[in-house]
């Protein structure tokens, strides 16, 4: 069982930046970020595979960057130019077998970290 622990969430004004971290208990080939706003479905944000190839969803492309430090077993999400619509609970996810963009494709999940952007 892979344990994932997110950190780095908080409250920020529109236009600001935050960096989320996700510490994993072991290396996992595919890691990703999802987010869920109140009353909405959990949606894909970004993923990174074992070759460090990143996939970013269109609404955050150019503003968010996903990266990983394999030695530290840590995943990051650098979020710049934040907007009020980025407000959500952000979840780290991981999977050993696949690197899809669907939430059903991930076996392991963290508890989430809240990001609130005020306009």
Short mmCIF file of N, CA, C and O in Angstrom, two decimals:
data_model
loop_
_atom_site.label_atom_id
_atom_site.label_comp_id
_atom_site.label_asym_id
_atom_site.label_seq_id
_atom_site.Cartn_x
_atom_site.Cartn_y
_atom_site.Cartn_z
N UNK A 1 0.84 -1.20 0.00
CA UNK A 1 0.00 0.00 0.00
C UNK A 1 0.87 1.24 0.00
O UNK A 1 1.72 1.39 0.86
N UNK A 2 0.68 2.11 -0.95
CA UNK A 2 1.44 3.34 -1.06
C UNK A 2 0.72 4.43 -0.25
O UNK A 2 -0.47 4.65 -0.41
N UNK A 3 1.47 5.11 0.59
CA UNK A 3 0.93 6.23 1.36
C UNK A 3 1.32 7.54 0.68
O UNK A 3 2.48 7.71 0.29
N UNK A 4 0.36 8.43 0.55
CA UNK A 4 0.59 9.73 -0.07
C UNK A 4 0.15 10.83 0.89
O UNK A 4 -0.97 10.77 1.41
N UNK A 5 1.01 11.80 1.11
CA UNK A 5 0.69 12.89 2.02
C UNK A 5 0.93 14.22 1.32
O UNK A 5 2.07 14.55 0.98
N UNK A 6 -0.15 14.98 1.13
CA UNK A 6 -0.05 16.28 0.48
C UNK A 6 0.22 17.38 1.51
O UNK A 6 -0.16 17.27 2.67
N UNK A 7 0.84 18.44 1.03
CA UNK A 7 1.05 19.64 1.85
C UNK A 7 1.19 20.84 0.92
O UNK A 7 1.34 20.68 -0.29
N UNK A 8 1.14 22.02 1.51
CA UNK A 8 1.38 23.23 0.74
C UNK A 8 0.16 24.03 0.37
O UNK A 8 0.28 25.12 -0.20
N UNK A 9 -1.02 23.52 0.67
CA UNK A 9 -2.23 24.28 0.36
C UNK A 9 -2.36 25.50 1.26
O UNK A 9 -1.59 25.68 2.21
N UNK A 10 -3.32 26.34 0.94
CA UNK A 10 -3.54 27.53 1.74
C UNK A 10 -4.44 28.50 1.03
O UNK A 10 -5.07 28.17 0.02
N UNK A 11 -4.49 29.72 1.56
CA UNK A 11 -5.30 30.78 0.98
C UNK A 11 -4.39 31.81 0.34
O UNK A 11 -3.38 32.20 0.93
N UNK A 12 -4.76 32.25 -0.83
CA UNK A 12 -3.95 33.20 -1.59
C UNK A 12 -4.88 34.08 -2.41
O UNK A 12 -6.00 33.67 -2.76
N UNK A 13 -4.42 35.27 -2.71
CA UNK A 13 -5.20 36.16 -3.56
C UNK A 13 -5.00 35.80 -5.02
O UNK A 13 -3.97 35.22 -5.40
N UNK A 14 -5.97 36.15 -5.83
CA UNK A 14 -5.87 35.91 -7.26
C UNK A 14 -4.59 36.52 -7.81
O UNK A 14 -4.21 37.64 -7.43
N UNK A 15 -3.94 35.77 -8.68
CA UNK A 15 -2.65 36.20 -9.23
C UNK A 15 -1.46 35.69 -8.46
O UNK A 15 -0.32 35.79 -8.93
N UNK A 16 -1.71 35.13 -7.29
CA UNK A 16 -0.63 34.62 -6.46
C UNK A 16 -0.19 33.22 -6.85
O UNK A 16 -0.67 32.65 -7.84
N UNK A 17 0.72 32.68 -6.05
CA UNK A 17 1.30 31.36 -6.34
C UNK A 17 1.30 30.49 -5.09
O UNK A 17 1.34 30.98 -3.96
N UNK A 18 1.25 29.19 -5.33
CA UNK A 18 1.41 28.20 -4.29
C UNK A 18 2.16 27.01 -4.88
O UNK A 18 2.06 26.76 -6.09
N UNK A 19 2.88 26.28 -4.04
CA UNK A 19 3.49 25.03 -4.47
C UNK A 19 3.00 23.91 -3.57
O UNK A 19 3.21 23.93 -2.36
N UNK A 20 2.37 22.95 -4.17
CA UNK A 20 1.90 21.77 -3.46
C UNK A 20 2.97 20.68 -3.52
O UNK A 20 3.68 20.56 -4.52
N UNK A 21 3.04 19.90 -2.46
CA UNK A 21 3.95 18.75 -2.41
C UNK A 21 3.17 17.51 -2.04
O UNK A 21 2.17 17.59 -1.33
N UNK A 22 3.65 16.38 -2.52
CA UNK A 22 3.04 15.09 -2.18
C UNK A 22 4.19 14.12 -1.90
O UNK A 22 4.93 13.76 -2.81
N UNK A 23 4.31 13.73 -0.65
CA UNK A 23 5.35 12.80 -0.26
C UNK A 23 4.80 11.38 -0.31
O UNK A 23 3.76 11.09 0.29
N UNK A 24 5.50 10.51 -1.04
CA UNK A 24 5.07 9.12 -1.19
C UNK A 24 5.93 8.21 -0.32
O UNK A 24 7.11 8.49 -0.08
N UNK A 25 5.34 7.10 0.12
CA UNK A 25 6.08 6.16 0.96
C UNK A 25 7.05 5.31 0.15
O UNK A 25 7.98 4.71 0.71
N UNK A 26 6.86 5.29 -1.17
CA UNK A 26 7.77 4.59 -2.06
C UNK A 26 7.65 5.18 -3.46
O UNK A 26 6.69 5.91 -3.75
N UNK A 27 8.60 4.83 -4.30
CA UNK A 27 8.55 5.33 -5.68
C UNK A 27 7.39 4.66 -6.42
O UNK A 27 7.18 3.45 -6.32
N UNK A 28 6.65 5.47 -7.16
CA UNK A 28 5.56 4.97 -8.00
C UNK A 28 5.73 5.61 -9.37
O UNK A 28 5.99 6.81 -9.46
N UNK A 29 5.57 4.82 -10.42
CA UNK A 29 5.90 5.30 -11.76
C UNK A 29 5.04 6.48 -12.21
O UNK A 29 5.54 7.43 -12.79
N UNK A 30 3.76 6.41 -11.97
CA UNK A 30 2.88 7.49 -12.40
C UNK A 30 2.30 8.22 -11.19
O UNK A 30 1.76 7.59 -10.28
N UNK A 31 2.44 9.52 -11.19
CA UNK A 31 1.87 10.33 -10.13
C UNK A 31 1.10 11.49 -10.74
O UNK A 31 1.45 11.96 -11.83
N UNK A 32 0.08 11.93 -10.04
CA UNK A 32 -0.79 12.95 -10.62
C UNK A 32 -1.44 13.81 -9.54
O UNK A 32 -1.43 13.47 -8.36
N UNK A 33 -1.98 14.91 -10.01
CA UNK A 33 -2.80 15.79 -9.18
C UNK A 33 -4.20 15.85 -9.76
O UNK A 33 -4.39 15.99 -10.97
N UNK A 34 -5.17 15.76 -8.87
CA UNK A 34 -6.57 15.98 -9.20
C UNK A 34 -7.09 17.08 -8.27
O UNK A 34 -6.46 17.39 -7.26
N UNK A 35 -8.24 17.64 -8.62
CA UNK A 35 -8.85 18.61 -7.72
C UNK A 35 -10.36 18.45 -7.74
O UNK A 35 -10.94 17.97 -8.72
N UNK A 36 -10.97 18.87 -6.64
CA UNK A 36 -12.41 18.77 -6.53
C UNK A 36 -12.94 20.02 -5.83
O UNK A 36 -12.62 20.27 -4.67
N UNK A 37 -13.74 20.77 -6.56
CA UNK A 37 -14.40 21.95 -6.00
C UNK A 37 -15.74 21.51 -5.40
O UNK A 37 -16.30 20.48 -5.80
N UNK A 38 -16.27 22.28 -4.46
CA UNK A 38 -17.55 21.92 -3.84
C UNK A 38 -18.65 21.74 -4.87
O UNK A 38 -18.84 22.58 -5.75
N UNK A 39 -19.35 20.62 -4.78
CA UNK A 39 -20.46 20.35 -5.68
C UNK A 39 -20.05 19.89 -7.08
O UNK A 39 -20.91 19.73 -7.95
N UNK A 40 -18.76 19.68 -7.27
CA UNK A 40 -18.29 19.26 -8.60
C UNK A 40 -17.57 17.92 -8.53
O UNK A 40 -17.18 17.47 -7.46
N UNK A 41 -17.41 17.32 -9.71
CA UNK A 41 -16.69 16.06 -9.79
C UNK A 41 -15.19 16.30 -9.60
O UNK A 41 -14.67 17.38 -9.91
N UNK A 42 -14.51 15.27 -9.14
CA UNK A 42 -13.06 15.35 -9.05
C UNK A 42 -12.49 15.33 -10.46
O UNK A 42 -12.84 14.47 -11.27
N UNK A 43 -11.60 16.27 -10.76
CA UNK A 43 -11.09 16.40 -12.13
C UNK A 43 -9.57 16.32 -12.17
O UNK A 43 -8.87 16.70 -11.23
N UNK A 44 -9.11 15.83 -13.29
CA UNK A 44 -7.67 15.71 -13.53
C UNK A 44 -7.03 17.08 -13.69
O UNK A 44 -7.60 17.97 -14.34
N UNK A 45 -5.85 17.25 -13.10
CA UNK A 45 -5.09 18.49 -13.25
C UNK A 45 -3.80 18.23 -14.04
O UNK A 45 -3.54 18.87 -15.06
N UNK A 46 -3.00 17.30 -13.57
CA UNK A 46 -1.72 17.04 -14.22
C UNK A 46 -1.18 15.69 -13.77
O UNK A 46 -1.50 15.21 -12.68
N UNK A 47 -0.36 15.09 -14.63
CA UNK A 47 0.30 13.84 -14.28
C UNK A 47 1.71 13.84 -14.83
O UNK A 47 2.04 14.62 -15.74
N UNK A 48 2.53 12.95 -14.27
CA UNK A 48 3.90 12.80 -14.74
C UNK A 48 4.26 11.33 -14.67
O UNK A 48 3.94 10.65 -13.67
N UNK A 49 4.87 10.80 -15.73
CA UNK A 49 5.15 9.37 -15.76
C UNK A 49 6.61 9.09 -15.43
O UNK A 49 7.38 9.98 -15.06
N UNK A 50 7.00 7.85 -15.59
CA UNK A 50 8.34 7.42 -15.21
C UNK A 50 9.44 8.03 -16.08
O UNK A 50 10.60 8.05 -15.68
N UNK A 51 9.06 8.52 -17.26
CA UNK A 51 10.03 9.19 -18.12
C UNK A 51 9.97 10.71 -17.96
O UNK A 51 10.51 11.44 -18.79
N UNK A 52 9.26 11.15 -16.91
CA UNK A 52 9.11 12.59 -16.63
C UNK A 52 8.35 13.31 -17.73
O UNK A 52 8.55 14.52 -17.95
N UNK A 53 7.50 12.60 -18.41
CA UNK A 53 6.63 13.24 -19.41
C UNK A 53 5.37 13.69 -18.69
O UNK A 53 4.69 12.90 -18.03
N UNK A 54 5.07 14.97 -18.82
CA UNK A 54 3.94 15.56 -18.10
C UNK A 54 2.73 15.74 -19.02
O UNK A 54 2.88 16.02 -20.21
N UNK A 55 1.57 15.58 -18.44
CA UNK A 55 0.31 15.89 -19.10
C UNK A 55 -0.42 16.90 -18.22
O UNK A 55 -0.56 16.67 -17.03
N UNK A 56 -0.85 17.99 -18.83
CA UNK A 56 -1.48 19.08 -18.08
C UNK A 56 -2.85 19.35 -18.70
O UNK A 56 -2.97 19.45 -19.93
N UNK A 57 -3.84 19.54 -17.86
CA UNK A 57 -5.16 19.85 -18.39
C UNK A 57 -5.18 21.27 -18.94
O UNK A 57 -4.50 22.17 -18.43
N UNK A 58 -6.00 21.50 -19.96
CA UNK A 58 -5.99 22.79 -20.67
C UNK A 58 -6.25 24.01 -19.78
O UNK A 58 -5.57 25.03 -19.95
N UNK A 59 -7.19 23.97 -18.85
CA UNK A 59 -7.47 25.18 -18.06
C UNK A 59 -6.30 25.70 -17.23
O UNK A 59 -6.30 26.86 -16.81
N UNK A 60 -5.31 24.86 -16.96
CA UNK A 60 -4.19 25.30 -16.13
C UNK A 60 -2.87 25.32 -16.90
O UNK A 60 -1.84 25.70 -16.34
N UNK A 61 -2.90 24.93 -18.15
CA UNK A 61 -1.67 24.88 -18.95
C UNK A 61 -1.09 26.29 -19.06
O UNK A 61 -1.81 27.26 -19.31
N UNK A 62 0.21 26.37 -18.84
CA UNK A 62 0.88 27.67 -18.87
C UNK A 62 0.92 28.35 -17.51
O UNK A 62 1.67 29.30 -17.31
N UNK A 63 0.12 27.85 -16.56
CA UNK A 63 0.11 28.41 -15.21
C UNK A 63 0.61 27.41 -14.18
O UNK A 63 1.25 27.80 -13.20
N UNK A 64 0.32 26.14 -14.38
CA UNK A 64 0.72 25.09 -13.44
C UNK A 64 1.84 24.24 -14.05
O UNK A 64 1.84 23.97 -15.26
N UNK A 65 2.75 23.81 -13.19
CA UNK A 65 3.85 22.92 -13.61
C UNK A 65 3.92 21.75 -12.64
O UNK A 65 3.97 21.96 -11.42
N UNK A 66 3.96 20.54 -13.19
CA UNK A 66 4.12 19.34 -12.37
C UNK A 66 5.55 18.86 -12.50
O UNK A 66 6.15 18.90 -13.58
N UNK A 67 6.10 18.41 -11.37
CA UNK A 67 7.47 17.88 -11.39
C UNK A 67 7.59 16.86 -10.26
O UNK A 67 6.71 16.75 -9.41
N UNK A 68 8.70 16.13 -10.29
CA UNK A 68 8.91 15.14 -9.25
C UNK A 68 10.39 15.04 -8.91
O UNK A 68 11.25 15.32 -9.75
N UNK A 69 10.67 14.66 -7.68
CA UNK A 69 12.02 14.40 -7.22
C UNK A 69 12.02 12.94 -6.78
O UNK A 69 11.53 12.62 -5.70
N UNK A 70 12.55 12.07 -7.63
CA UNK A 70 12.48 10.64 -7.34
C UNK A 70 13.30 10.25 -6.11
O UNK A 70 12.93 9.33 -5.38
N UNK A 71 14.39 10.95 -5.88
CA UNK A 71 15.22 10.64 -4.71
C UNK A 71 14.45 10.91 -3.42
O UNK A 71 14.60 10.20 -2.42
N UNK A 72 13.62 11.94 -3.45
CA UNK A 72 12.82 12.29 -2.27
C UNK A 72 11.44 11.66 -2.31
O UNK A 72 10.66 11.82 -1.37
N UNK A 73 11.13 10.96 -3.42
CA UNK A 73 9.81 10.35 -3.59
C UNK A 73 8.72 11.39 -3.40
O UNK A 73 7.70 11.15 -2.72
N UNK A 74 8.92 12.53 -3.97
CA UNK A 74 8.00 13.65 -3.79
C UNK A 74 7.55 14.22 -5.12
O UNK A 74 8.36 14.39 -6.03
N UNK A 75 6.27 14.50 -5.20
CA UNK A 75 5.64 15.11 -6.36
C UNK A 75 5.32 16.56 -6.02
O UNK A 75 4.97 16.87 -4.87
N UNK A 76 5.44 17.44 -7.01
CA UNK A 76 5.16 18.86 -6.80
C UNK A 76 4.16 19.37 -7.82
O UNK A 76 4.05 18.84 -8.92
N UNK A 77 3.46 20.42 -7.42
CA UNK A 77 2.63 21.16 -8.36
C UNK A 77 2.85 22.64 -8.08
O UNK A 77 2.42 23.16 -7.05
N UNK A 78 3.56 23.29 -8.99
CA UNK A 78 3.77 24.73 -8.89
C UNK A 78 2.59 25.43 -9.57
O UNK A 78 2.35 25.20 -10.75
N UNK A 79 1.89 26.25 -8.82
CA UNK A 79 0.69 26.91 -9.33
C UNK A 79 0.93 28.42 -9.32
O UNK A 79 1.09 29.01 -8.25
N UNK A 80 0.94 29.01 -10.49
CA UNK A 80 1.14 30.45 -10.64
C UNK A 80 -0.11 31.09 -11.24
O UNK A 80 -0.96 30.40 -11.80
N UNK A 81 -0.20 32.40 -11.12
CA UNK A 81 -1.33 33.15 -11.68
C UNK A 81 -2.66 32.51 -11.29
O UNK A 81 -3.54 32.28 -12.13
N UNK A 82 -2.80 32.22 -10.02
CA UNK A 82 -3.98 31.52 -9.54
C UNK A 82 -5.24 32.36 -9.75
O UNK A 82 -5.22 33.60 -9.64
N UNK A 83 -6.33 31.65 -10.04
CA UNK A 83 -7.63 32.27 -10.27
C UNK A 83 -8.63 31.73 -9.24
O UNK A 83 -8.42 30.65 -8.68
N UNK A 84 -9.71 32.43 -9.07
CA UNK A 84 -10.73 31.98 -8.11
C UNK A 84 -11.26 30.60 -8.48
O UNK A 84 -11.58 29.80 -7.61
N UNK A 85 -11.30 30.31 -9.77
CA UNK A 85 -11.81 29.01 -10.21
C UNK A 85 -10.84 27.86 -9.92
O UNK A 85 -11.19 26.70 -10.14
N UNK A 86 -9.66 28.16 -9.44
CA UNK A 86 -8.72 27.12 -9.03
C UNK A 86 -8.99 26.66 -7.59
O UNK A 86 -8.38 25.70 -7.12
N UNK A 87 -9.90 27.34 -6.92
CA UNK A 87 -10.25 26.96 -5.56
C UNK A 87 -10.81 25.55 -5.53
O UNK A 87 -11.78 25.24 -6.24
N UNK A 88 -10.20 24.68 -4.74
CA UNK A 88 -10.62 23.27 -4.67
C UNK A 88 -9.76 22.55 -3.64
O UNK A 88 -8.75 23.08 -3.18
N UNK A 89 -10.17 21.33 -3.35
CA UNK A 89 -9.32 20.41 -2.62
C UNK A 89 -8.45 19.72 -3.66
O UNK A 89 -8.97 19.20 -4.65
N UNK A 90 -7.16 19.73 -3.45
CA UNK A 90 -6.23 19.12 -4.39
C UNK A 90 -5.74 17.79 -3.82
O UNK A 90 -5.27 17.72 -2.68
N UNK A 91 -5.83 16.76 -4.67
CA UNK A 91 -5.47 15.41 -4.27
C UNK A 91 -4.28 14.90 -5.08
O UNK A 91 -4.23 15.08 -6.30
N UNK A 92 -3.39 14.22 -4.41
CA UNK A 92 -2.30 13.51 -5.05
C UNK A 92 -2.77 12.08 -5.31
O UNK A 92 -3.46 11.48 -4.48
N UNK A 93 -2.40 11.54 -6.47
CA UNK A 93 -2.76 10.17 -6.82
C UNK A 93 -1.55 9.48 -7.45
O UNK A 93 -0.67 10.15 -8.01
N UNK A 94 -1.55 8.16 -7.36
CA UNK A 94 -0.42 7.41 -7.90
C UNK A 94 -0.89 6.04 -8.39
O UNK A 94 -1.88 5.50 -7.88
N UNK A 95 -0.16 5.52 -9.36
CA UNK A 95 -0.46 4.19 -9.87
C UNK A 95 0.80 3.55 -10.42
O UNK A 95 1.59 4.22 -11.08
N UNK A 96 0.95 2.25 -10.17
CA UNK A 96 2.14 1.54 -10.64
C UNK A 96 2.03 1.10 -12.10
O UNK A 96 3.04 0.87 -12.75
N UNK A 97 0.80 0.96 -12.59
CA UNK A 97 0.61 0.28 -13.88
C UNK A 97 0.30 1.21 -15.05
O UNK A 97 0.66 0.91 -16.18
N UNK A 98 -0.43 2.28 -14.77
CA UNK A 98 -0.90 3.13 -15.84
C UNK A 98 -0.63 4.59 -15.53
O UNK A 98 -0.32 4.94 -14.39
N UNK A 99 -0.80 5.42 -16.53
CA UNK A 99 -0.69 6.87 -16.33
C UNK A 99 -1.78 7.54 -17.13
O UNK A 99 -1.51 8.24 -18.12
N UNK A 100 -3.01 7.31 -16.71
CA UNK A 100 -4.16 7.87 -17.39
C UNK A 100 -4.53 9.22 -16.81
O UNK A 100 -3.92 9.69 -15.86
N UNK A 101 -5.55 9.84 -17.37
CA UNK A 101 -6.06 11.10 -16.83
C UNK A 101 -7.37 10.91 -16.10
O UNK A 101 -7.94 11.86 -15.58
N UNK A 102 -7.86 9.68 -16.08
CA UNK A 102 -9.11 9.40 -15.38
C UNK A 102 -8.85 9.04 -13.92
O UNK A 102 -7.91 8.31 -13.62
N UNK A 103 -9.70 9.51 -13.04
CA UNK A 103 -9.51 9.22 -11.61
C UNK A 103 -9.63 7.73 -11.33
O UNK A 103 -9.05 7.23 -10.36
N UNK A 104 -10.36 7.01 -12.18
CA UNK A 104 -10.52 5.57 -11.96
C UNK A 104 -9.24 4.81 -12.28
O UNK A 104 -9.12 3.63 -11.97
N UNK A 105 -8.27 5.47 -12.89
CA UNK A 105 -7.03 4.82 -13.26
C UNK A 105 -5.95 4.87 -12.20
O UNK A 105 -4.83 4.42 -12.44
N UNK A 106 -6.29 5.40 -11.04
CA UNK A 106 -5.29 5.54 -9.98
C UNK A 106 -5.69 4.73 -8.75
O UNK A 106 -6.79 4.87 -8.23
N UNK A 107 -4.73 3.94 -8.27
CA UNK A 107 -5.00 3.04 -7.16
C UNK A 107 -4.80 3.69 -5.80
O UNK A 107 -5.40 3.27 -4.81
N UNK A 108 -3.95 4.69 -5.75
CA UNK A 108 -3.57 5.28 -4.45
C UNK A 108 -3.89 6.77 -4.43
O UNK A 108 -3.64 7.48 -5.42
N UNK A 109 -4.39 7.21 -3.29
CA UNK A 109 -4.82 8.60 -3.14
C UNK A 109 -4.38 9.15 -1.79
O UNK A 109 -4.35 8.43 -0.78
N UNK A 110 -4.07 10.45 -1.78
CA UNK A 110 -3.82 11.14 -0.54
C UNK A 110 -5.12 11.71 0.02
O UNK A 110 -6.19 11.54 -0.57
N UNK A 111 -5.01 12.39 1.16
CA UNK A 111 -6.19 12.94 1.84
C UNK A 111 -6.57 14.32 1.30
O UNK A 111 -7.68 14.79 1.59
N UNK A 112 -5.70 14.95 0.59
CA UNK A 112 -6.02 16.23 -0.01
C UNK A 112 -5.48 17.42 0.77
O UNK A 112 -5.25 17.34 1.98
N UNK A 113 -5.30 18.52 0.07
CA UNK A 113 -4.90 19.78 0.67
C UNK A 113 -5.73 20.89 0.02
O UNK A 113 -5.90 20.91 -1.19
N UNK A 114 -6.26 21.78 0.84
CA UNK A 114 -7.19 22.80 0.36
C UNK A 114 -6.45 23.99 -0.22
O UNK A 114 -5.51 24.51 0.40
N UNK A 115 -6.89 24.43 -1.37
CA UNK A 115 -6.41 25.66 -1.99
C UNK A 115 -7.59 26.59 -2.16
O UNK A 115 -8.59 26.23 -2.76
N UNK A 116 -7.46 27.79 -1.60
CA UNK A 116 -8.51 28.79 -1.71
C UNK A 116 -7.94 30.06 -2.31
O UNK A 116 -6.97 30.61 -1.78
N UNK A 117 -8.53 30.50 -3.41
CA UNK A 117 -8.06 31.69 -4.11
C UNK A 117 -9.16 32.74 -4.04
O UNK A 117 -10.28 32.52 -4.50
N UNK A 118 -8.84 33.86 -3.46
CA UNK A 118 -9.82 34.94 -3.32
C UNK A 118 -9.56 36.01 -4.37
O UNK A 118 -8.41 36.34 -4.68
N UNK A 119 -10.66 36.54 -4.90
CA UNK A 119 -10.52 37.55 -5.96
C UNK A 119 -10.60 38.96 -5.38
O UNK A 119 -10.88 39.15 -4.21
#
